[in-house]
Amino acid sequence: MKTPQTSAVLKLLGRLALLAGAVLLGAMALGPVVLRGRVDAFYGRFTGPPAGSLVLGTSRAAQGIRPAVLAGQLGSRFEGPLLNYAFTLTHSPYGPAYLRSIQRKLRPGVKNGLFIVAVDPWSLSLTGPEGVYPEDNSFIGQLHQVSQNPNLAYLTTYQTKPLYRLLLDYATATERLHPDGWLEVNIGTDSAQVRARTARKLQDYRLLAASQHLSSGRLQALRQTIRFLQQHGRVVLVRLPVGAALLALEQQYQPGFDEQMRQLAAQAAAPYLDYSNVPYATTDGNHLQRSASGPFSQQLASDLQKALRR
């Protein structure tokens, strides 16, 4: 005969069994998501092996430059894997923290790598005093293990969503981070949507232009980054395409920027490829559309082949 105490114990055990089953099923479902690096727009870049070649910059480069397209056209001329290691304007403007992260991600013995360094005025600007870099407090500044799968340090510190959200977001995400680091963004691109996003983005950058200045510290960090990378291969500076209105704002904000980059590239004996006014379609005036990233990467690969013959 069951006593009340026995019934309570059995009920508790049943609930524990259900909980354990739910945890096991969740782990089985989450495992592939985590192990394949599909947690968010950044995590996968910290789970793959050390790179032999790199694409660097902010979200313009993250969305606009496709390593698979470059590798397909350039073949085995440069050491691989070629990884897009560009993040966002918040996380990866040029500075000491980004340089340290690049040094961790690059395979130490590389001698014939290719390094595409995307530049624009915003990635070299700063709000506030020189030497105070906000990204020092982000994963770029604080994550020491950048080639570990699973990357528990990232998951426990920088991935802040509840675990169940990972599955829901993975199933419905408009962003997909590819194993080579290219961030594919799948959002509406009809003219009304693009105009609305462009207007919002322009307002964001007008506020930046009013509050920021071109930073001597970031410029120095860019020079140091180029010098470091040249010990391991060829460096090419690239300015990506943007919408006409944002380009006009950039020229107003830093009218001498393009010439400054040409001089910096000449001093470093590195090619400088400027596509800023080439009319590729964008989602918001700032980022290339998914359908434009392939043709742009093909053009970039073709121009790299010519530029690197010298």
PDB file of C-alpha atoms in Angstrom:
ATOM      1  CA  MET A   1       0.000   0.000   0.000  1.00  0.00           C
ATOM      2  CA  LYS A   2       1.316   3.442  -0.944  1.00  0.00           C
ATOM      3  CA  THR A   3       1.701   5.869   1.857  1.00  0.00           C
ATOM      4  CA  PRO A   4       1.388   9.615   1.290  1.00  0.00           C
ATOM      5  CA  GLN A   5       5.151   9.870   1.739  1.00  0.00           C
ATOM      6  CA  THR A   6       5.755   7.193  -0.910  1.00  0.00           C
ATOM      7  CA  SER A   7       3.440   8.927  -3.378  1.00  0.00           C
ATOM      8  CA  ALA A   8       5.243  12.221  -2.823  1.00  0.00           C
ATOM      9  CA  VAL A   9       8.618  10.597  -3.408  1.00  0.00           C
ATOM     10  CA  LEU A  10       7.413   8.908  -6.602  1.00  0.00           C
ATOM     11  CA  LYS A  11       5.948  12.165  -7.833  1.00  0.00           C
ATOM     12  CA  LEU A  12       9.236  13.962  -7.149  1.00  0.00           C
ATOM     13  CA  LEU A  13      11.219  11.241  -8.920  1.00  0.00           C
ATOM     14  CA  GLY A  14       8.887  11.489 -11.889  1.00  0.00           C
ATOM     15  CA  ARG A  15       9.402  15.227 -12.107  1.00  0.00           C
ATOM     16  CA  LEU A  16      13.164  14.810 -11.825  1.00  0.00           C
ATOM     17  CA  ALA A  17      13.078  12.227 -14.615  1.00  0.00           C
ATOM     18  CA  LEU A  18      11.111  14.604 -16.819  1.00  0.00           C
ATOM     19  CA  LEU A  19      13.540  17.418 -16.022  1.00  0.00           C
ATOM     20  CA  ALA A  20      16.539  15.193 -16.761  1.00  0.00           C
ATOM     21  CA  GLY A  21      14.932  14.144 -20.029  1.00  0.00           C
ATOM     22  CA  ALA A  22      14.290  17.753 -20.999  1.00  0.00           C
ATOM     23  CA  VAL A  23      17.885  18.678 -20.175  1.00  0.00           C
ATOM     24  CA  LEU A  24      19.182  15.741 -22.231  1.00  0.00           C
ATOM     25  CA  LEU A  25      16.982  16.599 -25.197  1.00  0.00           C
ATOM     26  CA  GLY A  26      18.019  20.249 -24.933  1.00  0.00           C
ATOM     27  CA  ALA A  27      21.680  19.295 -24.835  1.00  0.00           C
ATOM     28  CA  MET A  28      21.243  17.027 -27.854  1.00  0.00           C
ATOM     29  CA  ALA A  29      19.534  19.822 -29.764  1.00  0.00           C
ATOM     30  CA  LEU A  30      21.967  22.535 -28.675  1.00  0.00           C
ATOM     31  CA  GLY A  31      25.103  20.454 -29.200  1.00  0.00           C
ATOM     32  CA  PRO A  32      25.221  20.778 -32.994  1.00  0.00           C
ATOM     33  CA  VAL A  33      24.368  24.477 -32.799  1.00  0.00           C
ATOM     34  CA  VAL A  34      27.244  25.162 -30.399  1.00  0.00           C
ATOM     35  CA  LEU A  35      29.803  22.833 -31.961  1.00  0.00           C
ATOM     36  CA  ARG A  36      29.174  24.250 -35.429  1.00  0.00           C
ATOM     37  CA  GLY A  37      29.672  27.779 -34.129  1.00  0.00           C
ATOM     38  CA  ARG A  38      26.096  28.861 -34.818  1.00  0.00           C
ATOM     39  CA  VAL A  39      25.445  30.650 -31.548  1.00  0.00           C
ATOM     40  CA  ASP A  40      25.446  34.272 -32.728  1.00  0.00           C
ATOM     41  CA  ALA A  41      27.081  36.612 -35.236  1.00  0.00           C
ATOM     42  CA  PHE A  42      30.521  36.320 -33.579  1.00  0.00           C
ATOM     43  CA  TYR A  43      31.004  32.998 -31.779  1.00  0.00           C
ATOM     44  CA  GLY A  44      32.016  30.850 -34.743  1.00  0.00           C
ATOM     45  CA  ARG A  45      35.106  32.952 -35.410  1.00  0.00           C
ATOM     46  CA  PHE A  46      36.404  31.918 -31.990  1.00  0.00           C
ATOM     47  CA  THR A  47      35.906  28.179 -32.485  1.00  0.00           C
ATOM     48  CA  GLY A  48      37.749  27.492 -35.733  1.00  0.00           C
ATOM     49  CA  PRO A  49      41.469  26.750 -36.049  1.00  0.00           C
ATOM     50  CA  PRO A  50      44.089  29.510 -36.162  1.00  0.00           C
ATOM     51  CA  ALA A  51      44.015  31.279 -39.505  1.00  0.00           C
ATOM     52  CA  GLY A  52      46.631  31.566 -42.226  1.00  0.00           C
ATOM     53  CA  SER A  53      45.037  34.633 -43.875  1.00  0.00           C
ATOM     54  CA  LEU A  54      42.556  37.202 -42.554  1.00  0.00           C
ATOM     55  CA  VAL A  55      39.921  39.744 -43.536  1.00  0.00           C
ATOM     56  CA  LEU A  56      39.868  42.551 -40.962  1.00  0.00           C
ATOM     57  CA  GLY A  57      37.603  45.487 -40.230  1.00  0.00           C
ATOM     58  CA  THR A  58      34.091  46.177 -38.994  1.00  0.00           C
ATOM     59  CA  SER A  59      30.643  44.960 -40.057  1.00  0.00           C
ATOM     60  CA  ARG A  60      31.104  46.387 -43.562  1.00  0.00           C
ATOM     61  CA  ALA A  61      33.835  43.839 -44.167  1.00  0.00           C
ATOM     62  CA  ALA A  62      32.066  41.131 -42.154  1.00  0.00           C
ATOM     63  CA  GLN A  63      29.072  41.270 -44.494  1.00  0.00           C
ATOM     64  CA  GLY A  64      30.739  42.435 -47.698  1.00  0.00           C
ATOM     65  CA  ILE A  65      33.812  40.208 -48.150  1.00  0.00           C
ATOM     66  CA  ARG A  66      33.335  36.494 -48.738  1.00  0.00           C
ATOM     67  CA  PRO A  67      36.470  34.404 -48.103  1.00  0.00           C
ATOM     68  CA  ALA A  68      35.120  31.441 -50.084  1.00  0.00           C
ATOM     69  CA  VAL A  69      34.855  33.608 -53.205  1.00  0.00           C
ATOM     70  CA  LEU A  70      38.363  34.998 -52.738  1.00  0.00           C
ATOM     71  CA  ALA A  71      39.856  31.578 -52.095  1.00  0.00           C
ATOM     72  CA  GLY A  72      38.072  30.178 -55.146  1.00  0.00           C
ATOM     73  CA  GLN A  73      39.701  32.749 -57.425  1.00  0.00           C
ATOM     74  CA  LEU A  74      43.084  33.092 -55.734  1.00  0.00           C
ATOM     75  CA  GLY A  75      43.570  29.344 -55.307  1.00  0.00           C
ATOM     76  CA  SER A  76      46.421  28.138 -53.118  1.00  0.00           C
ATOM     77  CA  ARG A  77      48.642  31.165 -53.675  1.00  0.00           C
ATOM     78  CA  PHE A  78      48.281  32.184 -50.020  1.00  0.00           C
ATOM     79  CA  GLU A  79      48.232  30.180 -46.808  1.00  0.00           C
ATOM     80  CA  GLY A  80      44.870  29.204 -45.416  1.00  0.00           C
ATOM     81  CA  PRO A  81      42.436  29.023 -43.988  1.00  0.00           C
ATOM     82  CA  LEU A  82      41.293  32.499 -45.007  1.00  0.00           C
ATOM     83  CA  LEU A  83      39.021  33.755 -42.227  1.00  0.00           C
ATOM     84  CA  ASN A  84      36.830  36.829 -42.110  1.00  0.00           C
ATOM     85  CA  TYR A  85      37.788  38.155 -38.669  1.00  0.00           C
ATOM     86  CA  ALA A  86      35.849  41.426 -38.946  1.00  0.00           C
ATOM     87  CA  PHE A  87      33.220  42.181 -36.293  1.00  0.00           C
ATOM     88  CA  THR A  88      31.476  45.529 -35.739  1.00  0.00           C
ATOM     89  CA  LEU A  89      32.297  49.189 -35.257  1.00  0.00           C
ATOM     90  CA  THR A  90      31.736  48.655 -31.527  1.00  0.00           C
ATOM     91  CA  HIS A  91      33.996  45.607 -31.251  1.00  0.00           C
ATOM     92  CA  SER A  92      36.714  45.869 -33.901  1.00  0.00           C
ATOM     93  CA  PRO A  93      37.816  49.407 -34.686  1.00  0.00           C
ATOM     94  CA  TYR A  94      41.582  49.486 -35.033  1.00  0.00           C
ATOM     95  CA  GLY A  95      43.264  49.682 -31.667  1.00  0.00           C
ATOM     96  CA  PRO A  96      45.513  47.740 -29.277  1.00  0.00           C
ATOM     97  CA  ALA A  97      42.776  45.261 -28.315  1.00  0.00           C
ATOM     98  CA  TYR A  98      41.952  44.286 -31.894  1.00  0.00           C
ATOM     99  CA  LEU A  99      45.640  43.913 -32.695  1.00  0.00           C
ATOM    100  CA  ARG A 100      46.119  41.528 -29.756  1.00  0.00           C
ATOM    101  CA  SER A 101      43.116  39.479 -30.852  1.00  0.00           C
ATOM    102  CA  ILE A 102      44.496  39.307 -34.407  1.00  0.00           C
ATOM    103  CA  GLN A 103      47.851  38.129 -33.053  1.00  0.00           C
ATOM    104  CA  ARG A 104      46.089  35.355 -31.117  1.00  0.00           C
ATOM    105  CA  LYS A 105      44.046  34.250 -34.123  1.00  0.00           C
ATOM    106  CA  LEU A 106      46.855  34.118 -36.674  1.00  0.00           C
ATOM    107  CA  ARG A 107      48.819  30.873 -36.837  1.00  0.00           C
ATOM    108  CA  PRO A 108      52.341  31.725 -35.603  1.00  0.00           C
ATOM    109  CA  GLY A 109      54.298  30.052 -38.418  1.00  0.00           C
ATOM    110  CA  VAL A 110      52.495  31.788 -41.291  1.00  0.00           C
ATOM    111  CA  LYS A 111      54.866  33.341 -43.830  1.00  0.00           C
ATOM    112  CA  ASN A 112      52.715  33.657 -46.951  1.00  0.00           C
ATOM    113  CA  GLY A 113      49.360  34.889 -45.737  1.00  0.00           C
ATOM    114  CA  LEU A 114      46.960  37.375 -47.307  1.00  0.00           C
ATOM    115  CA  PHE A 115      45.599  40.148 -45.100  1.00  0.00           C
ATOM    116  CA  ILE A 116      42.767  42.343 -46.317  1.00  0.00           C
ATOM    117  CA  VAL A 117      42.546  45.363 -44.025  1.00  0.00           C
ATOM    118  CA  ALA A 118      39.275  47.241 -44.523  1.00  0.00           C
ATOM    119  CA  VAL A 119      39.437  50.925 -43.583  1.00  0.00           C
ATOM    120  CA  ASP A 120      36.963  53.801 -43.269  1.00  0.00           C
ATOM    121  CA  PRO A 121      36.892  56.969 -41.141  1.00  0.00           C
ATOM    122  CA  TRP A 122      34.709  55.442 -38.427  1.00  0.00           C
ATOM    123  CA  SER A 123      37.005  52.472 -37.739  1.00  0.00           C
ATOM    124  CA  LEU A 124      39.773  54.963 -36.968  1.00  0.00           C
ATOM    125  CA  SER A 125      37.729  57.395 -34.882  1.00  0.00           C
ATOM    126  CA  LEU A 126      37.229  57.759 -31.166  1.00  0.00           C
ATOM    127  CA  THR A 127      34.804  59.388 -28.767  1.00  0.00           C
ATOM    128  CA  GLY A 128      36.502  60.858 -25.742  1.00  0.00           C
ATOM    129  CA  PRO A 129      40.161  61.133 -24.819  1.00  0.00           C
ATOM    130  CA  GLU A 130      42.973  59.391 -26.666  1.00  0.00           C
ATOM    131  CA  GLY A 131      44.047  56.092 -25.171  1.00  0.00           C
ATOM    132  CA  VAL A 132      40.619  55.190 -23.771  1.00  0.00           C
ATOM    133  CA  TYR A 133      39.240  52.440 -26.012  1.00  0.00           C
ATOM    134  CA  PRO A 134      35.737  51.126 -25.235  1.00  0.00           C
ATOM    135  CA  GLU A 135      36.398  47.785 -26.964  1.00  0.00           C
ATOM    136  CA  ASP A 136      38.973  46.933 -24.285  1.00  0.00           C
ATOM    137  CA  ASN A 137      36.021  45.784 -22.163  1.00  0.00           C
ATOM    138  CA  SER A 138      34.456  43.616 -24.889  1.00  0.00           C
ATOM    139  CA  PHE A 139      35.292  40.091 -26.014  1.00  0.00           C
ATOM    140  CA  ILE A 140      37.832  41.564 -28.423  1.00  0.00           C
ATOM    141  CA  GLY A 141      39.782  42.955 -25.514  1.00  0.00           C
ATOM    142  CA  GLN A 142      39.244  40.196 -22.975  1.00  0.00           C
ATOM    143  CA  LEU A 143      38.837  36.836 -24.748  1.00  0.00           C
ATOM    144  CA  HIS A 144      42.211  35.083 -24.709  1.00  0.00           C
ATOM    145  CA  GLN A 145      41.182  31.752 -26.249  1.00  0.00           C
ATOM    146  CA  VAL A 146      40.080  32.487 -29.816  1.00  0.00           C
ATOM    147  CA  SER A 147      40.452  29.032 -31.440  1.00  0.00           C
ATOM    148  CA  GLN A 148      38.642  26.667 -29.092  1.00  0.00           C
ATOM    149  CA  ASN A 149      35.570  24.508 -29.753  1.00  0.00           C
ATOM    150  CA  PRO A 150      33.435  24.700 -27.725  1.00  0.00           C
ATOM    151  CA  ASN A 151      34.655  28.064 -26.528  1.00  0.00           C
ATOM    152  CA  LEU A 152      33.413  27.956 -22.962  1.00  0.00           C
ATOM    153  CA  ALA A 153      34.918  31.333 -22.057  1.00  0.00           C
ATOM    154  CA  TYR A 154      32.819  33.027 -24.740  1.00  0.00           C
ATOM    155  CA  LEU A 155      29.692  31.022 -23.971  1.00  0.00           C
ATOM    156  CA  THR A 156      29.789  31.707 -20.247  1.00  0.00           C
ATOM    157  CA  THR A 157      30.779  35.385 -20.426  1.00  0.00           C
ATOM    158  CA  TYR A 158      29.629  36.911 -23.704  1.00  0.00           C
ATOM    159  CA  GLN A 159      26.684  34.770 -24.806  1.00  0.00           C
ATOM    160  CA  THR A 160      24.008  36.073 -22.480  1.00  0.00           C
ATOM    161  CA  LYS A 161      20.798  34.618 -23.924  1.00  0.00           C
ATOM    162  CA  PRO A 162      18.947  31.796 -22.129  1.00  0.00           C
ATOM    163  CA  LEU A 163      19.875  28.482 -23.765  1.00  0.00           C
ATOM    164  CA  TYR A 164      16.390  27.908 -25.129  1.00  0.00           C
ATOM    165  CA  ARG A 165      16.680  31.179 -27.039  1.00  0.00           C
ATOM    166  CA  LEU A 166      19.663  29.799 -28.945  1.00  0.00           C
ATOM    167  CA  LEU A 167      17.468  27.212 -30.595  1.00  0.00           C
ATOM    168  CA  LEU A 168      14.650  29.651 -31.308  1.00  0.00           C
ATOM    169  CA  ASP A 169      16.977  32.331 -32.657  1.00  0.00           C
ATOM    170  CA  TYR A 170      18.939  29.828 -34.730  1.00  0.00           C
ATOM    171  CA  ALA A 171      15.743  28.659 -36.381  1.00  0.00           C
ATOM    172  CA  THR A 172      14.533  32.180 -37.196  1.00  0.00           C
ATOM    173  CA  ALA A 173      17.745  34.216 -37.456  1.00  0.00           C
ATOM    174  CA  THR A 174      18.223  36.702 -40.271  1.00  0.00           C
ATOM    175  CA  GLU A 175      21.990  36.438 -39.699  1.00  0.00           C
ATOM    176  CA  ARG A 176      24.055  33.362 -40.458  1.00  0.00           C
ATOM    177  CA  LEU A 177      27.760  33.218 -39.673  1.00  0.00           C
ATOM    178  CA  HIS A 178      29.512  30.937 -42.148  1.00  0.00           C
ATOM    179  CA  PRO A 179      32.480  28.767 -41.107  1.00  0.00           C
ATOM    180  CA  ASP A 180      34.832  31.085 -43.046  1.00  0.00           C
ATOM    181  CA  GLY A 181      33.620  34.085 -41.016  1.00  0.00           C
ATOM    182  CA  TRP A 182      31.398  35.699 -43.646  1.00  0.00           C
ATOM    183  CA  LEU A 183      28.263  37.084 -41.994  1.00  0.00           C
ATOM    184  CA  GLU A 184      25.280  36.497 -44.265  1.00  0.00           C
ATOM    185  CA  VAL A 185      22.398  38.856 -43.506  1.00  0.00           C
ATOM    186  CA  ASN A 186      19.048  38.021 -45.058  1.00  0.00           C
ATOM    187  CA  ILE A 187      16.688  40.979 -44.721  1.00  0.00           C
ATOM    188  CA  GLY A 188      14.222  42.683 -47.027  1.00  0.00           C
ATOM    189  CA  THR A 189      15.768  44.708 -49.822  1.00  0.00           C
ATOM    190  CA  ASP A 190      12.841  46.381 -51.554  1.00  0.00           C
ATOM    191  CA  SER A 191      13.386  50.077 -52.204  1.00  0.00           C
ATOM    192  CA  ALA A 192      11.141  51.336 -49.393  1.00  0.00           C
ATOM    193  CA  GLN A 193      12.885  49.164 -46.796  1.00  0.00           C
ATOM    194  CA  VAL A 194      16.330  50.217 -47.996  1.00  0.00           C
ATOM    195  CA  ARG A 195      15.373  53.923 -47.949  1.00  0.00           C
ATOM    196  CA  ALA A 196      14.044  53.659 -44.399  1.00  0.00           C
ATOM    197  CA  ARG A 197      17.121  51.844 -43.124  1.00  0.00           C
ATOM    198  CA  THR A 198      19.423  54.259 -44.942  1.00  0.00           C
ATOM    199  CA  ALA A 199      17.732  57.246 -43.326  1.00  0.00           C
ATOM    200  CA  ARG A 200      18.153  55.712 -39.867  1.00  0.00           C
ATOM    201  CA  LYS A 201      21.773  54.777 -40.549  1.00  0.00           C
ATOM    202  CA  LEU A 202      22.594  58.269 -41.790  1.00  0.00           C
ATOM    203  CA  GLN A 203      21.161  59.723 -38.594  1.00  0.00           C
ATOM    204  CA  ASP A 204      23.326  57.353 -36.530  1.00  0.00           C
ATOM    205  CA  TYR A 205      26.451  58.384 -38.394  1.00  0.00           C
ATOM    206  CA  ARG A 206      25.634  62.091 -38.237  1.00  0.00           C
ATOM    207  CA  LEU A 207      25.604  61.704 -34.463  1.00  0.00           C
ATOM    208  CA  LEU A 208      28.966  59.918 -34.634  1.00  0.00           C
ATOM    209  CA  ALA A 209      30.413  62.652 -36.809  1.00  0.00           C
ATOM    210  CA  ALA A 210      29.321  65.249 -34.251  1.00  0.00           C
ATOM    211  CA  SER A 211      30.859  63.406 -31.312  1.00  0.00           C
ATOM    212  CA  GLN A 212      33.983  61.696 -32.672  1.00  0.00           C
ATOM    213  CA  HIS A 213      37.392  62.647 -33.984  1.00  0.00           C
ATOM    214  CA  LEU A 214      39.944  60.853 -36.113  1.00  0.00           C
ATOM    215  CA  SER A 215      42.162  59.187 -33.539  1.00  0.00           C
ATOM    216  CA  SER A 216      45.948  59.341 -33.632  1.00  0.00           C
ATOM    217  CA  GLY A 217      45.999  56.297 -31.354  1.00  0.00           C
ATOM    218  CA  ARG A 218      43.849  54.257 -33.734  1.00  0.00           C
ATOM    219  CA  LEU A 219      45.971  55.339 -36.698  1.00  0.00           C
ATOM    220  CA  GLN A 220      49.071  54.235 -34.819  1.00  0.00           C
ATOM    221  CA  ALA A 221      47.419  50.900 -34.016  1.00  0.00           C
ATOM    222  CA  LEU A 222      46.583  50.457 -37.714  1.00  0.00           C
ATOM    223  CA  ARG A 223      50.231  51.040 -38.621  1.00  0.00           C
ATOM    224  CA  GLN A 224      51.293  48.517 -35.974  1.00  0.00           C
ATOM    225  CA  THR A 225      48.739  46.026 -37.280  1.00  0.00           C
ATOM    226  CA  ILE A 226      50.077  46.393 -40.820  1.00  0.00           C
ATOM    227  CA  ARG A 227      53.680  45.967 -39.657  1.00  0.00           C
ATOM    228  CA  PHE A 228      52.779  42.852 -37.693  1.00  0.00           C
ATOM    229  CA  LEU A 229      50.890  41.296 -40.597  1.00  0.00           C
ATOM    230  CA  GLN A 230      53.665  42.052 -43.079  1.00  0.00           C
ATOM    231  CA  GLN A 231      55.887  39.701 -41.101  1.00  0.00           C
ATOM    232  CA  HIS A 232      53.473  36.954 -42.158  1.00  0.00           C
ATOM    233  CA  GLY A 233      52.569  37.822 -45.751  1.00  0.00           C
ATOM    234  CA  ARG A 234      50.983  40.454 -47.991  1.00  0.00           C
ATOM    235  CA  VAL A 235      48.757  43.280 -46.752  1.00  0.00           C
ATOM    236  CA  VAL A 236      46.172  45.109 -48.843  1.00  0.00           C
ATOM    237  CA  LEU A 237      44.145  48.089 -47.606  1.00  0.00           C
ATOM    238  CA  VAL A 238      40.571  48.163 -48.905  1.00  0.00           C
ATOM    239  CA  ARG A 239      37.811  50.736 -48.639  1.00  0.00           C
ATOM    240  CA  LEU A 240      34.454  49.074 -49.239  1.00  0.00           C
ATOM    241  CA  PRO A 241      31.515  50.458 -51.243  1.00  0.00           C
ATOM    242  CA  VAL A 242      28.883  52.522 -49.421  1.00  0.00           C
ATOM    243  CA  GLY A 243      25.798  54.462 -50.460  1.00  0.00           C
ATOM    244  CA  ALA A 244      26.204  57.919 -51.956  1.00  0.00           C
ATOM    245  CA  ALA A 245      24.697  59.746 -48.977  1.00  0.00           C
ATOM    246  CA  LEU A 246      26.933  58.035 -46.415  1.00  0.00           C
ATOM    247  CA  LEU A 247      30.000  58.595 -48.592  1.00  0.00           C
ATOM    248  CA  ALA A 248      29.149  62.304 -48.779  1.00  0.00           C
ATOM    249  CA  LEU A 249      28.913  62.397 -44.980  1.00  0.00           C
ATOM    250  CA  GLU A 250      32.277  60.639 -44.655  1.00  0.00           C
ATOM    251  CA  GLN A 251      33.879  63.136 -47.024  1.00  0.00           C
ATOM    252  CA  GLN A 252      32.416  65.987 -45.002  1.00  0.00           C
ATOM    253  CA  TYR A 253      33.553  64.404 -41.720  1.00  0.00           C
ATOM    254  CA  GLN A 254      37.098  63.572 -42.901  1.00  0.00           C
ATOM    255  CA  PRO A 255      37.748  65.229 -46.291  1.00  0.00           C
ATOM    256  CA  GLY A 256      41.386  64.122 -46.346  1.00  0.00           C
ATOM    257  CA  PHE A 257      40.795  60.514 -45.336  1.00  0.00           C
ATOM    258  CA  ASP A 258      41.304  58.878 -48.721  1.00  0.00           C
ATOM    259  CA  GLU A 259      44.591  60.694 -49.336  1.00  0.00           C
ATOM    260  CA  GLN A 260      45.714  59.817 -45.810  1.00  0.00           C
ATOM    261  CA  MET A 261      45.080  56.126 -46.517  1.00  0.00           C
ATOM    262  CA  ARG A 262      46.960  56.348 -49.811  1.00  0.00           C
ATOM    263  CA  GLN A 263      49.947  57.849 -48.027  1.00  0.00           C
ATOM    264  CA  LEU A 264      49.796  55.268 -45.247  1.00  0.00           C
ATOM    265  CA  ALA A 265      49.632  52.455 -47.807  1.00  0.00           C
ATOM    266  CA  ALA A 266      52.543  53.927 -49.789  1.00  0.00           C
ATOM    267  CA  GLN A 267      54.665  54.193 -46.643  1.00  0.00           C
ATOM    268  CA  ALA A 268      53.909  50.540 -45.901  1.00  0.00           C
ATOM    269  CA  ALA A 269      54.496  49.485 -49.531  1.00  0.00           C
ATOM    270  CA  ALA A 270      50.993  47.990 -49.541  1.00  0.00           C
ATOM    271  CA  PRO A 271      48.305  48.324 -52.228  1.00  0.00           C
ATOM    272  CA  TYR A 272      45.244  50.452 -51.496  1.00  0.00           C
ATOM    273  CA  LEU A 273      42.001  49.579 -53.283  1.00  0.00           C
ATOM    274  CA  ASP A 274      39.239  52.181 -52.969  1.00  0.00           C
ATOM    275  CA  TYR A 275      35.704  51.050 -53.878  1.00  0.00           C
ATOM    276  CA  SER A 276      33.882  53.645 -51.788  1.00  0.00           C
ATOM    277  CA  ASN A 277      32.021  55.208 -54.716  1.00  0.00           C
ATOM    278  CA  VAL A 278      31.463  52.026 -56.744  1.00  0.00           C
ATOM    279  CA  PRO A 279      27.677  51.483 -56.992  1.00  0.00           C
ATOM    280  CA  TYR A 280      26.972  48.176 -55.273  1.00  0.00           C
ATOM    281  CA  ALA A 281      23.575  47.648 -53.640  1.00  0.00           C
ATOM    282  CA  THR A 282      23.393  48.073 -49.864  1.00  0.00           C
ATOM    283  CA  THR A 283      20.825  47.181 -47.241  1.00  0.00           C
ATOM    284  CA  ASP A 284      21.161  50.506 -45.403  1.00  0.00           C
ATOM    285  CA  GLY A 285      23.760  52.650 -47.167  1.00  0.00           C
ATOM    286  CA  ASN A 286      26.455  51.038 -45.022  1.00  0.00           C
ATOM    287  CA  HIS A 287      26.415  47.257 -45.617  1.00  0.00           C
ATOM    288  CA  LEU A 288      26.392  45.416 -48.925  1.00  0.00           C
ATOM    289  CA  GLN A 289      23.352  43.356 -49.712  1.00  0.00           C
ATOM    290  CA  ARG A 290      23.856  39.594 -49.619  1.00  0.00           C
ATOM    291  CA  SER A 291      23.366  39.463 -53.395  1.00  0.00           C
ATOM    292  CA  ALA A 292      26.033  42.150 -53.901  1.00  0.00           C
ATOM    293  CA  SER A 293      28.674  40.627 -51.623  1.00  0.00           C
ATOM    294  CA  GLY A 294      29.446  37.845 -54.105  1.00  0.00           C
ATOM    295  CA  PRO A 295      30.057  40.077 -57.150  1.00  0.00           C
ATOM    296  CA  PHE A 296      32.019  42.537 -55.017  1.00  0.00           C
ATOM    297  CA  SER A 297      34.208  39.744 -53.636  1.00  0.00           C
ATOM    298  CA  GLN A 298      34.799  38.535 -57.204  1.00  0.00           C
ATOM    299  CA  GLN A 299      35.897  42.019 -58.246  1.00  0.00           C
ATOM    300  CA  LEU A 300      38.109  42.274 -55.176  1.00  0.00           C
ATOM    301  CA  ALA A 301      39.733  38.915 -55.953  1.00  0.00           C
ATOM    302  CA  SER A 302      40.412  39.985 -59.542  1.00  0.00           C
ATOM    303  CA  ASP A 303      41.941  43.275 -58.399  1.00  0.00           C
ATOM    304  CA  LEU A 304      44.013  41.482 -55.759  1.00  0.00           C
ATOM    305  CA  GLN A 305      45.490  39.238 -58.412  1.00  0.00           C
ATOM    306  CA  LYS A 306      46.644  42.324 -60.330  1.00  0.00           C
ATOM    307  CA  ALA A 307      47.781  44.345 -57.320  1.00  0.00           C
ATOM    308  CA  LEU A 308      49.811  41.526 -55.783  1.00  0.00           C
ATOM    309  CA  ARG A 309      51.776  40.785 -58.942  1.00  0.00           C
ATOM    310  CA  ARG A 310      53.880  43.843 -58.190  1.00  0.00           C
TER     311      ARG A 310
END
